[in-house]
PDB file of C-alpha atoms in Angstrom:
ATOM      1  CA  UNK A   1      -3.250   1.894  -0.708  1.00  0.00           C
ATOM      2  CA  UNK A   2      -0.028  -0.036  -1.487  1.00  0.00           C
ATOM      3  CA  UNK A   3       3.191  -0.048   0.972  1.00  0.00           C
ATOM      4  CA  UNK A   4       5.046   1.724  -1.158  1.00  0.00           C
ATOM      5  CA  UNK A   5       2.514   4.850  -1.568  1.00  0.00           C
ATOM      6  CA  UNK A   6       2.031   4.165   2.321  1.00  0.00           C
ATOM      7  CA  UNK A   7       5.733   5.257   2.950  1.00  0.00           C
ATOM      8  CA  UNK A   8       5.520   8.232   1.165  1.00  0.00           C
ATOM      9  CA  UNK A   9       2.827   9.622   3.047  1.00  0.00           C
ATOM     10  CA  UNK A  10       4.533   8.279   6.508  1.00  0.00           C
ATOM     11  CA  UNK A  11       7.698   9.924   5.702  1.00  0.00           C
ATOM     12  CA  UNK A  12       5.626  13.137   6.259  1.00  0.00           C
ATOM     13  CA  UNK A  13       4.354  12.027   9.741  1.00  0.00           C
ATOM     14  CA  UNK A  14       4.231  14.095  13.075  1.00  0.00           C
ATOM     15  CA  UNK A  15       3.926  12.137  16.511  1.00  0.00           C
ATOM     16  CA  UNK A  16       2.298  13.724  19.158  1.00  0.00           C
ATOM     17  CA  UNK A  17      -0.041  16.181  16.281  1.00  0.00           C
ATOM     18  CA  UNK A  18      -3.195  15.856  14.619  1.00  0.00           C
ATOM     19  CA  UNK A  19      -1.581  13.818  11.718  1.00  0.00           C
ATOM     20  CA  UNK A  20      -3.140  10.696  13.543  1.00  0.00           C
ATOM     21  CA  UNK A  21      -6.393  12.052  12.792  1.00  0.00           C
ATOM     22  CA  UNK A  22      -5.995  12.942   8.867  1.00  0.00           C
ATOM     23  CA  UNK A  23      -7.783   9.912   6.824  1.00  0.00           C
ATOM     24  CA  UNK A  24      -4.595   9.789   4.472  1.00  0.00           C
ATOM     25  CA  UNK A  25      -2.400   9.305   7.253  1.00  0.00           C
ATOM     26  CA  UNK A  26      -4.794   6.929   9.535  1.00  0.00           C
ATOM     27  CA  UNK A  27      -5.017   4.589   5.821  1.00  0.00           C
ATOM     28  CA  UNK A  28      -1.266   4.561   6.017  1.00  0.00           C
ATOM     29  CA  UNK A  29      -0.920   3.953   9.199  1.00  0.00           C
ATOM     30  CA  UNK A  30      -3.411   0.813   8.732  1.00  0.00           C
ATOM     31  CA  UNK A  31      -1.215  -0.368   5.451  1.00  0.00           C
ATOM     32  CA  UNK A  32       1.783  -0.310   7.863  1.00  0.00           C
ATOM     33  CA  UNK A  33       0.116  -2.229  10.750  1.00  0.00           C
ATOM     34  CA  UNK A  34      -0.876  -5.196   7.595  1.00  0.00           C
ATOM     35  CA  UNK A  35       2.869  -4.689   6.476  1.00  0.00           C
ATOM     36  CA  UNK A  36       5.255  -6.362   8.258  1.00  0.00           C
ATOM     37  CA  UNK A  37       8.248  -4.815   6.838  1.00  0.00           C
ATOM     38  CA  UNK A  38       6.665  -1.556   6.272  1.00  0.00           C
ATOM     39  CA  UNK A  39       6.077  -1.335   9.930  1.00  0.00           C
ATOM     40  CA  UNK A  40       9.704  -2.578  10.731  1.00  0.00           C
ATOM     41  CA  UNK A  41      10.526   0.910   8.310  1.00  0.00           C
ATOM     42  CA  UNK A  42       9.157   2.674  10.411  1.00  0.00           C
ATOM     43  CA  UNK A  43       9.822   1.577  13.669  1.00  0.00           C
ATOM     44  CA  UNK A  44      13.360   2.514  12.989  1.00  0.00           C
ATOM     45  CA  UNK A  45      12.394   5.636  10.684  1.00  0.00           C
ATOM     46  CA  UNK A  46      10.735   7.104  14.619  1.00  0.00           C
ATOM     47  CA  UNK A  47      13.548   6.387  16.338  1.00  0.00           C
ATOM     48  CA  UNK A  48      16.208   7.412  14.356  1.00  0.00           C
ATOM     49  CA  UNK A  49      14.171  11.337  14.167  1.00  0.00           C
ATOM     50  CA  UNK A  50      13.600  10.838  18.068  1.00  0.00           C
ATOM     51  CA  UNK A  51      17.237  10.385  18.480  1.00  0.00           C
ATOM     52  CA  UNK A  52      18.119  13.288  16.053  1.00  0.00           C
ATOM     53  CA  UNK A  53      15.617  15.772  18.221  1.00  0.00           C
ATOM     54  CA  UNK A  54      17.029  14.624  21.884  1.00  0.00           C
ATOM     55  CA  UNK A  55      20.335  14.877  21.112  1.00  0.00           C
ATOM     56  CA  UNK A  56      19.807  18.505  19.490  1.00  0.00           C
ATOM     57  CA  UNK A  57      17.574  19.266  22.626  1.00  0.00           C
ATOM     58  CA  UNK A  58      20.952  17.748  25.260  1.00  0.00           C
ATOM     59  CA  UNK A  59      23.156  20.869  23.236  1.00  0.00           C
ATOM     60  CA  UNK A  60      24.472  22.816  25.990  1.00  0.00           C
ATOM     61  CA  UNK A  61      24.334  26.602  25.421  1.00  0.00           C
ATOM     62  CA  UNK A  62      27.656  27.947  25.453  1.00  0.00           C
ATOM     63  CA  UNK A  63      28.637  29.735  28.709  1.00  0.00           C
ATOM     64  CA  UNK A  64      29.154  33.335  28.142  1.00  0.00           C
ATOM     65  CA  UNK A  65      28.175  33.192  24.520  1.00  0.00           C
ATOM     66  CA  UNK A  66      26.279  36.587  24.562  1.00  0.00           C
ATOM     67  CA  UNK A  67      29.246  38.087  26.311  1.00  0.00           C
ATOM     68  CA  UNK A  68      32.158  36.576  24.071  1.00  0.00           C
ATOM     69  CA  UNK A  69      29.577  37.882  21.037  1.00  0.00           C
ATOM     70  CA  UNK A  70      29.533  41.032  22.700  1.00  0.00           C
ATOM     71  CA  UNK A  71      33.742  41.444  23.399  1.00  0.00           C
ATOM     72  CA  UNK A  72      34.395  40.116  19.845  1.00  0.00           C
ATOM     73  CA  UNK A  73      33.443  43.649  18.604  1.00  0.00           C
ATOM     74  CA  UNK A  74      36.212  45.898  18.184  1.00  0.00           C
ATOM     75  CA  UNK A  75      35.725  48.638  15.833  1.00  0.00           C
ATOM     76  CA  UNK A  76      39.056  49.905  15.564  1.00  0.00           C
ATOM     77  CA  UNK A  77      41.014  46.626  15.297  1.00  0.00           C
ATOM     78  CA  UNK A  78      40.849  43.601  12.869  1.00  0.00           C
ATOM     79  CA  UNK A  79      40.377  40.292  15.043  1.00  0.00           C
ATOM     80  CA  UNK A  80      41.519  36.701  13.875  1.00  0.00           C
ATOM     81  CA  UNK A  81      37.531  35.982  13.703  1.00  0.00           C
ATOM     82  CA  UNK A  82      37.673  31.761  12.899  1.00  0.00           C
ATOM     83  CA  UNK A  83      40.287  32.207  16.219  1.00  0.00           C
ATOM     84  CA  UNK A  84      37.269  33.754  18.710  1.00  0.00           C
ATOM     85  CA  UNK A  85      35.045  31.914  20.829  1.00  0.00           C
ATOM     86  CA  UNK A  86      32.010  33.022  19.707  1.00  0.00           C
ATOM     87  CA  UNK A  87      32.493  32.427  16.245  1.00  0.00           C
ATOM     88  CA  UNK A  88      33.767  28.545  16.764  1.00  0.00           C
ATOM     89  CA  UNK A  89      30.193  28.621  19.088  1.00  0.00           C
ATOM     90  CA  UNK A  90      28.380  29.941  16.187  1.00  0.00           C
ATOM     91  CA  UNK A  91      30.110  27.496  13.547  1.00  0.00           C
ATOM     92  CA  UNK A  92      29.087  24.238  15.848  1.00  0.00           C
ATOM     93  CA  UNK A  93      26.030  25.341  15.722  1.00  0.00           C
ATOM     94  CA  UNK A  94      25.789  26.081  12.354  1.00  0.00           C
ATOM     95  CA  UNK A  95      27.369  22.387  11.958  1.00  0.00           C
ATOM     96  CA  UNK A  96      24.663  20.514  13.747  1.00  0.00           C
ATOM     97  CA  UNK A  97      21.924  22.803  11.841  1.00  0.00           C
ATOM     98  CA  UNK A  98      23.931  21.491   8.428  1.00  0.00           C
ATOM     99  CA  UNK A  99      23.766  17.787  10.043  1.00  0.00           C
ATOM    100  CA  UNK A 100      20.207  18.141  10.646  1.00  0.00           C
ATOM    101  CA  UNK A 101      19.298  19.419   6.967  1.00  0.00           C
ATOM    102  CA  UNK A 102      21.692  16.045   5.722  1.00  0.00           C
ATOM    103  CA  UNK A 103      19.192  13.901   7.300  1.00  0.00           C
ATOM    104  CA  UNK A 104      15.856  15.339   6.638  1.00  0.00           C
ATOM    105  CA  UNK A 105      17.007  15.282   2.684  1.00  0.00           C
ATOM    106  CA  UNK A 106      18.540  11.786   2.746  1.00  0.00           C
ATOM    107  CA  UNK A 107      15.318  10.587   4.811  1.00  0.00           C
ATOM    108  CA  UNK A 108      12.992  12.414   1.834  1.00  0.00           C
ATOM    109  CA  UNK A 109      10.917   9.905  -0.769  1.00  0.00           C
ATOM    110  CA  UNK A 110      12.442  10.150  -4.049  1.00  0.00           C
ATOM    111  CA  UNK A 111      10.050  11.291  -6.499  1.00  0.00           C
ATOM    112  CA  UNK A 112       6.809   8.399  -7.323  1.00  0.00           C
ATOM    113  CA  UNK A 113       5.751   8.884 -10.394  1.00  0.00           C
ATOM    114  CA  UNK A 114       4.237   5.684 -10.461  1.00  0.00           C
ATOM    115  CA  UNK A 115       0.852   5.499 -11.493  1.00  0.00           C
ATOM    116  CA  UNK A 116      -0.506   4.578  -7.689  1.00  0.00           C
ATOM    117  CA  UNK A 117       1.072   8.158  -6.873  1.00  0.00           C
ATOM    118  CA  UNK A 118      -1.034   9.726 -10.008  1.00  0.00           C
ATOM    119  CA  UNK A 119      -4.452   7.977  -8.879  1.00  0.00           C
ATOM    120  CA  UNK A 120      -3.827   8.768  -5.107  1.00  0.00           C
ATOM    121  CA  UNK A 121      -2.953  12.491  -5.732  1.00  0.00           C
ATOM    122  CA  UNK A 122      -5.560  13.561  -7.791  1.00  0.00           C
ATOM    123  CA  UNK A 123      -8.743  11.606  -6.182  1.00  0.00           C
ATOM    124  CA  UNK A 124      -7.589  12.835  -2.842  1.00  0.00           C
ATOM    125  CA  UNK A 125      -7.675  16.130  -4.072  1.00  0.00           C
ATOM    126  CA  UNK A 126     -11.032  15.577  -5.788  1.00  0.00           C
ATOM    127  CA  UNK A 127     -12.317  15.323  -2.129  1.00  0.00           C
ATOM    128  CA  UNK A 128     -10.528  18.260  -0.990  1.00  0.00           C
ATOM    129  CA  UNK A 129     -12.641  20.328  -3.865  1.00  0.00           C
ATOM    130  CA  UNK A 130     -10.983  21.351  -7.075  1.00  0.00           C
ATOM    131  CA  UNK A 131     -11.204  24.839  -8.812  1.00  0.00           C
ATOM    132  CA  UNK A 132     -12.855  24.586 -11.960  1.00  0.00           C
ATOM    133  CA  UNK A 133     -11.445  26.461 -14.617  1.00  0.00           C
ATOM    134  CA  UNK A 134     -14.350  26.537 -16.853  1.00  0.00           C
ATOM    135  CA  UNK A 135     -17.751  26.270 -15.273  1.00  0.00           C
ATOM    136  CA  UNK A 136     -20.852  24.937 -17.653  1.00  0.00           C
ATOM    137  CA  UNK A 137     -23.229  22.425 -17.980  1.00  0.00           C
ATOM    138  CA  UNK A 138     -22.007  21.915 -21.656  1.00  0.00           C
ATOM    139  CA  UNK A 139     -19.833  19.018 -22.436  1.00  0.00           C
ATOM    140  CA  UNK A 140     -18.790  20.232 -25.486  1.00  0.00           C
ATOM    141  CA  UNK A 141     -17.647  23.394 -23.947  1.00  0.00           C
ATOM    142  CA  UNK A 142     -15.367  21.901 -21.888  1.00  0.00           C
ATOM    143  CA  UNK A 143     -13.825  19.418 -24.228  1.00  0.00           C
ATOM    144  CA  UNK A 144     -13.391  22.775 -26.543  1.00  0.00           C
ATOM    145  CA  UNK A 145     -11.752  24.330 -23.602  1.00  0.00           C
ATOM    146  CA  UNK A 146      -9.038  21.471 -22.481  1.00  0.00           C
ATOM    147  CA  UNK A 147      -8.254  21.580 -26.454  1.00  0.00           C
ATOM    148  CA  UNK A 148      -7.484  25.365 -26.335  1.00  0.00           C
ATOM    149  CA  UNK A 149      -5.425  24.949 -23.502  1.00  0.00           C
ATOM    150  CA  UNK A 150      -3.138  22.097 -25.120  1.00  0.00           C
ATOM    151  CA  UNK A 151      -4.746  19.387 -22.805  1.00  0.00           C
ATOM    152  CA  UNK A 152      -6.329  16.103 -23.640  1.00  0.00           C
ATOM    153  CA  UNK A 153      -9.608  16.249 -25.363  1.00  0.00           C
ATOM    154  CA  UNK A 154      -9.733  13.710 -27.739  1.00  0.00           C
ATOM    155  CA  UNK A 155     -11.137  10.738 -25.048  1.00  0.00           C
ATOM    156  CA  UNK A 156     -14.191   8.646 -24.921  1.00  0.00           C
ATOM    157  CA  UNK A 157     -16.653   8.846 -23.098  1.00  0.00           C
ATOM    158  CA  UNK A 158     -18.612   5.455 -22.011  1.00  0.00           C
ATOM    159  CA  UNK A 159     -22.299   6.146 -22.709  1.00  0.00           C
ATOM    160  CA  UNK A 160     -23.975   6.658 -19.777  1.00  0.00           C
ATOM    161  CA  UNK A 161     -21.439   9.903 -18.818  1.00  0.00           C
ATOM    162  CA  UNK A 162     -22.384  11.279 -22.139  1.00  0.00           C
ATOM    163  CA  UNK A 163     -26.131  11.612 -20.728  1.00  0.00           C
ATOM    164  CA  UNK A 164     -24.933  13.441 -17.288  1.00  0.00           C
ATOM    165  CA  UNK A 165     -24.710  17.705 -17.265  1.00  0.00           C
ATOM    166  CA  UNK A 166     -21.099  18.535 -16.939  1.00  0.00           C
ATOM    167  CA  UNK A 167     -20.674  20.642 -14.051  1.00  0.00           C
ATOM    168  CA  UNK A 168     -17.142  22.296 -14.965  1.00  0.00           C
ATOM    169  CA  UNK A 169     -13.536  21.150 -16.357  1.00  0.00           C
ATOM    170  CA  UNK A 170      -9.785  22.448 -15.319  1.00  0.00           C
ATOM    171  CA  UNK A 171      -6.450  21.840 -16.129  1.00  0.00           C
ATOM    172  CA  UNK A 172      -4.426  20.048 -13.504  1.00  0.00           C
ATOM    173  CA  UNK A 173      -0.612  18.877 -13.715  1.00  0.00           C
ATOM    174  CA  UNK A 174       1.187  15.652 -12.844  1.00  0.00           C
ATOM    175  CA  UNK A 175       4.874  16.497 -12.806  1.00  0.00           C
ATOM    176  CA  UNK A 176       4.682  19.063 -15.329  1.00  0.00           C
ATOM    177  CA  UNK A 177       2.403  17.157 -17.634  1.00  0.00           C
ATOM    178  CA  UNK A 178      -1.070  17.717 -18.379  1.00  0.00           C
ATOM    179  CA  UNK A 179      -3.921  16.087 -17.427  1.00  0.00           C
ATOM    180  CA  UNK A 180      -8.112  16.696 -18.083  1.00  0.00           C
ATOM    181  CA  UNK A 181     -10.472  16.763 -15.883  1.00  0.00           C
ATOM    182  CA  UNK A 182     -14.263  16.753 -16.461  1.00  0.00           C
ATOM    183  CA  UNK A 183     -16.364  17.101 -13.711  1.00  0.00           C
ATOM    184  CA  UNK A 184     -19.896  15.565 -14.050  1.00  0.00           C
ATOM    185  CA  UNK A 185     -22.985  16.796 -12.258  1.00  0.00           C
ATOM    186  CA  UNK A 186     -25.282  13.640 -10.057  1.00  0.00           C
ATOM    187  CA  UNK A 187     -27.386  16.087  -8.404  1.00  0.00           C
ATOM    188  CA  UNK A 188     -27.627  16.891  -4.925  1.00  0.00           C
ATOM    189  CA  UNK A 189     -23.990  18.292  -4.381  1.00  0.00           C
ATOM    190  CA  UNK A 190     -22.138  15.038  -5.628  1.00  0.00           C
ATOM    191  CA  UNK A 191     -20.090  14.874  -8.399  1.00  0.00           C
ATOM    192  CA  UNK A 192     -17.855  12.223 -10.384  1.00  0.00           C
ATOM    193  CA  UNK A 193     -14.332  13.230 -11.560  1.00  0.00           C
ATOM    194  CA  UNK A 194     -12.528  12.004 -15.012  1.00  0.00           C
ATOM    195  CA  UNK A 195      -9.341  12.584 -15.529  1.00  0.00           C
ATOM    196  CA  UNK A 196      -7.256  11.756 -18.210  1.00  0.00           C
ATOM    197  CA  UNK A 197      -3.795  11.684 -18.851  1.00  0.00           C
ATOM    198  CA  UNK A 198      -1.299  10.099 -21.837  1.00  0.00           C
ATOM    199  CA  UNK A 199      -0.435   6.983 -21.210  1.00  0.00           C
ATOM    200  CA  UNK A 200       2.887   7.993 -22.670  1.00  0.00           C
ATOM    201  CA  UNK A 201       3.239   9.667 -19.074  1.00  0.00           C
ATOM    202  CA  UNK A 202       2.520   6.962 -17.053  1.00  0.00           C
ATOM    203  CA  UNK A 203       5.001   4.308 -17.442  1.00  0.00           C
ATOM    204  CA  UNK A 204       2.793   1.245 -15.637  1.00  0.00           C
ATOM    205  CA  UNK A 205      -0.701   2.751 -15.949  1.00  0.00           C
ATOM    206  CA  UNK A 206      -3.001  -0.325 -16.877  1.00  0.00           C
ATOM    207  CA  UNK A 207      -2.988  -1.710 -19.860  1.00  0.00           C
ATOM    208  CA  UNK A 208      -6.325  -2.846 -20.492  1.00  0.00           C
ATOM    209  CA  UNK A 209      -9.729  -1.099 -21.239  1.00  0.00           C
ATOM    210  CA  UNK A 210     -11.282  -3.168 -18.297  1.00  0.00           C
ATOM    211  CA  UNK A 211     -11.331  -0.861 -15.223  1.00  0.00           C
ATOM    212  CA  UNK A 212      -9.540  -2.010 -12.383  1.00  0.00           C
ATOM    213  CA  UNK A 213     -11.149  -0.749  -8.643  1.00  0.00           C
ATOM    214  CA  UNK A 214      -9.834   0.487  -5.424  1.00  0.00           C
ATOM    215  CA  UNK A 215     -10.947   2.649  -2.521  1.00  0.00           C
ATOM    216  CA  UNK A 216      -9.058   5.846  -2.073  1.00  0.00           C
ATOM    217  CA  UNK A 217     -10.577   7.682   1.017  1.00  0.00           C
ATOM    218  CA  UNK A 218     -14.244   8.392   0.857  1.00  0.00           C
ATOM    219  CA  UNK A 219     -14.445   7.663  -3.183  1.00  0.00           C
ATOM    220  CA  UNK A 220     -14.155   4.654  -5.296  1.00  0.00           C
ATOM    221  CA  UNK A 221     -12.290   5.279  -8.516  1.00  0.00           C
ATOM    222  CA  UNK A 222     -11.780   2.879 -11.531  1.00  0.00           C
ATOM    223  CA  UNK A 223      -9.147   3.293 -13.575  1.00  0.00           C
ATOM    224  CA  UNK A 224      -8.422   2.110 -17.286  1.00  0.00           C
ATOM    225  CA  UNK A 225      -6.140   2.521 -20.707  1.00  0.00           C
ATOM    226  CA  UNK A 226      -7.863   2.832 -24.460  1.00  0.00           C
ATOM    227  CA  UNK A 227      -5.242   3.464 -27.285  1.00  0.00           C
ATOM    228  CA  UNK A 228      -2.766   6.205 -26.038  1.00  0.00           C
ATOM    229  CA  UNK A 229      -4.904   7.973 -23.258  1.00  0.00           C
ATOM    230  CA  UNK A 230      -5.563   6.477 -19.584  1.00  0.00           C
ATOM    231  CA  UNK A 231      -8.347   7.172 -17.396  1.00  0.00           C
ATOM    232  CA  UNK A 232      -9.441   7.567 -14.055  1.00  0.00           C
ATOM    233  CA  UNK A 233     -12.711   8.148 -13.128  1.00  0.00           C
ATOM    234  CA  UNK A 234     -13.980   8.796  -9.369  1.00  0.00           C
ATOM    235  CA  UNK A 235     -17.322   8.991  -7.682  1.00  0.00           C
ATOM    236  CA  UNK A 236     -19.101   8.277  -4.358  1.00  0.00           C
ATOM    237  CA  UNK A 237     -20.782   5.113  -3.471  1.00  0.00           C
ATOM    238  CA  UNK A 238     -19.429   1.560  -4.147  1.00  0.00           C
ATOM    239  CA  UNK A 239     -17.640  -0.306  -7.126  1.00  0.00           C
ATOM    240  CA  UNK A 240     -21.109  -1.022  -8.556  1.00  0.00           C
ATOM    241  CA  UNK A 241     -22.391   2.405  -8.256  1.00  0.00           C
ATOM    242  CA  UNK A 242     -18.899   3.625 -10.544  1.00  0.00           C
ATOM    243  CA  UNK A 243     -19.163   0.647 -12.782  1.00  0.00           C
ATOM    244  CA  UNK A 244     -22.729   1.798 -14.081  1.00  0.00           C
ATOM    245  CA  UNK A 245     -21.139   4.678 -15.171  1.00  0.00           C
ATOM    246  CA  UNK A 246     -18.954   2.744 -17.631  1.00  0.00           C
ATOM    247  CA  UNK A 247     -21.270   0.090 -18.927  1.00  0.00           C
ATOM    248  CA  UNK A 248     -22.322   0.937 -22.678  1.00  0.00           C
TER     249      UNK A 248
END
């Protein structure tokens, strides 16, 4: 995992909750502690919410603001409203609320579409199970199926995943763009996962056919580009065990 993946993920984490505990957020949590200047983010990214959260817990209550609520009503007459008490309670509150929203949006990641984001998304949700859209054992039928569905089906597969039963194939999107995936069967409940995406949508994919390697939770996934189409493919087991998947 890379810093700048790292900060994504820690701009979504809780203190004091079971976020510690969640193998995306304990791996970013490690990339900050190796990071210098990702840690010094955020050291000052905490504090800055734990300020935010005292100083909206120190908010007095209003004294009386049921009552002046309450004596605001008058049917029968037409009150100054911005002039009553409750209302100018009501619109500080409102104004702190409107504060609050201002910094969670400014404090949000813009949008990564980078291709760390792409291979971090999908192989993490490889572990988390994906729904297969078409179910078979059939290669064939699933390359016919991604091809109905306007999806890439014209990629190459090294030999050895040609040999392996398919075990399904779905759809999935990266910001509105397709992407394949082919699911391939290694027995005893494991599987390995190819997707594969145009390189068109993925500005700094890698540009060469020999696979690069990293370690993205409990799976190892390599990752390469032939002519217009990029690929990722992930599986248990070590760089060695994925690689003799891709040898001819």
């Amino acid at each position: 995992m890379n810093s700048r993946l790292a900060k994504e993920i820690l701009l979504r984490y809780r203190p004091g909750t079971t976020d510690a505990s969640d193998p995306e957020f304990a791996e970013a949590l490690e990339q900050a502690s190796r990071d210098p200047e990702l840690g010094h983010w955020f050291a000052q990214h905490q504090a800055f919410h734990d300020t935010i959260r005292d100083r909206f817990k120190q908010l007095p209550v209003p004294a009386g603001l049921k009552e002046d609520i309450l004596a605001a009503y008058r049917p029968a007459a037409i009150p100054v409203w911005w002039r009553q008490p409750a209302f100018q309670a009501l619109a500080a509150a409102a104004a702190i609320v409107l504060l609050l929203g201002v910094a969670h949006f400014w404090s949000q990641p813009h949008e990564d579409k980078s291709f760390a984001a792409f291979q971090s998304r999908l192989v993490r949700n490889a572990q988390r199970g994906y729904a297969m859209d078409i179910t078979t054992t059939n290669l064939g039928e699933i390359r016919q199926y991604l091809a109905a569905q306007g999806a890439q089906a014209d990629y190459v597969l090294p030999a050895p995943l040609e040999k392996l039963p398919g075990d399904g194939g779905a759809v999935v999107r990266w910001h509105n763009k397709l992407v394949s995936m082919v699911c391939f069967d290694l027995g005893n409940h494991n599987d390995l996962f190819l997707f594969v995406a145009s390189r068109a949508d993925l500005p700094d994919a890698p540009s060469a056919s020999e696979p690069q390697f990293t370690q993205i939770g409990k799976l190892t996934a390599a990752s390469w580009s032939t002519g217009n189409r990029t690929y990722v493919l992930a599986g248990p087991g070590d760089e060695q065990f994925v690689r003799g998947y891709l040898s001819p």
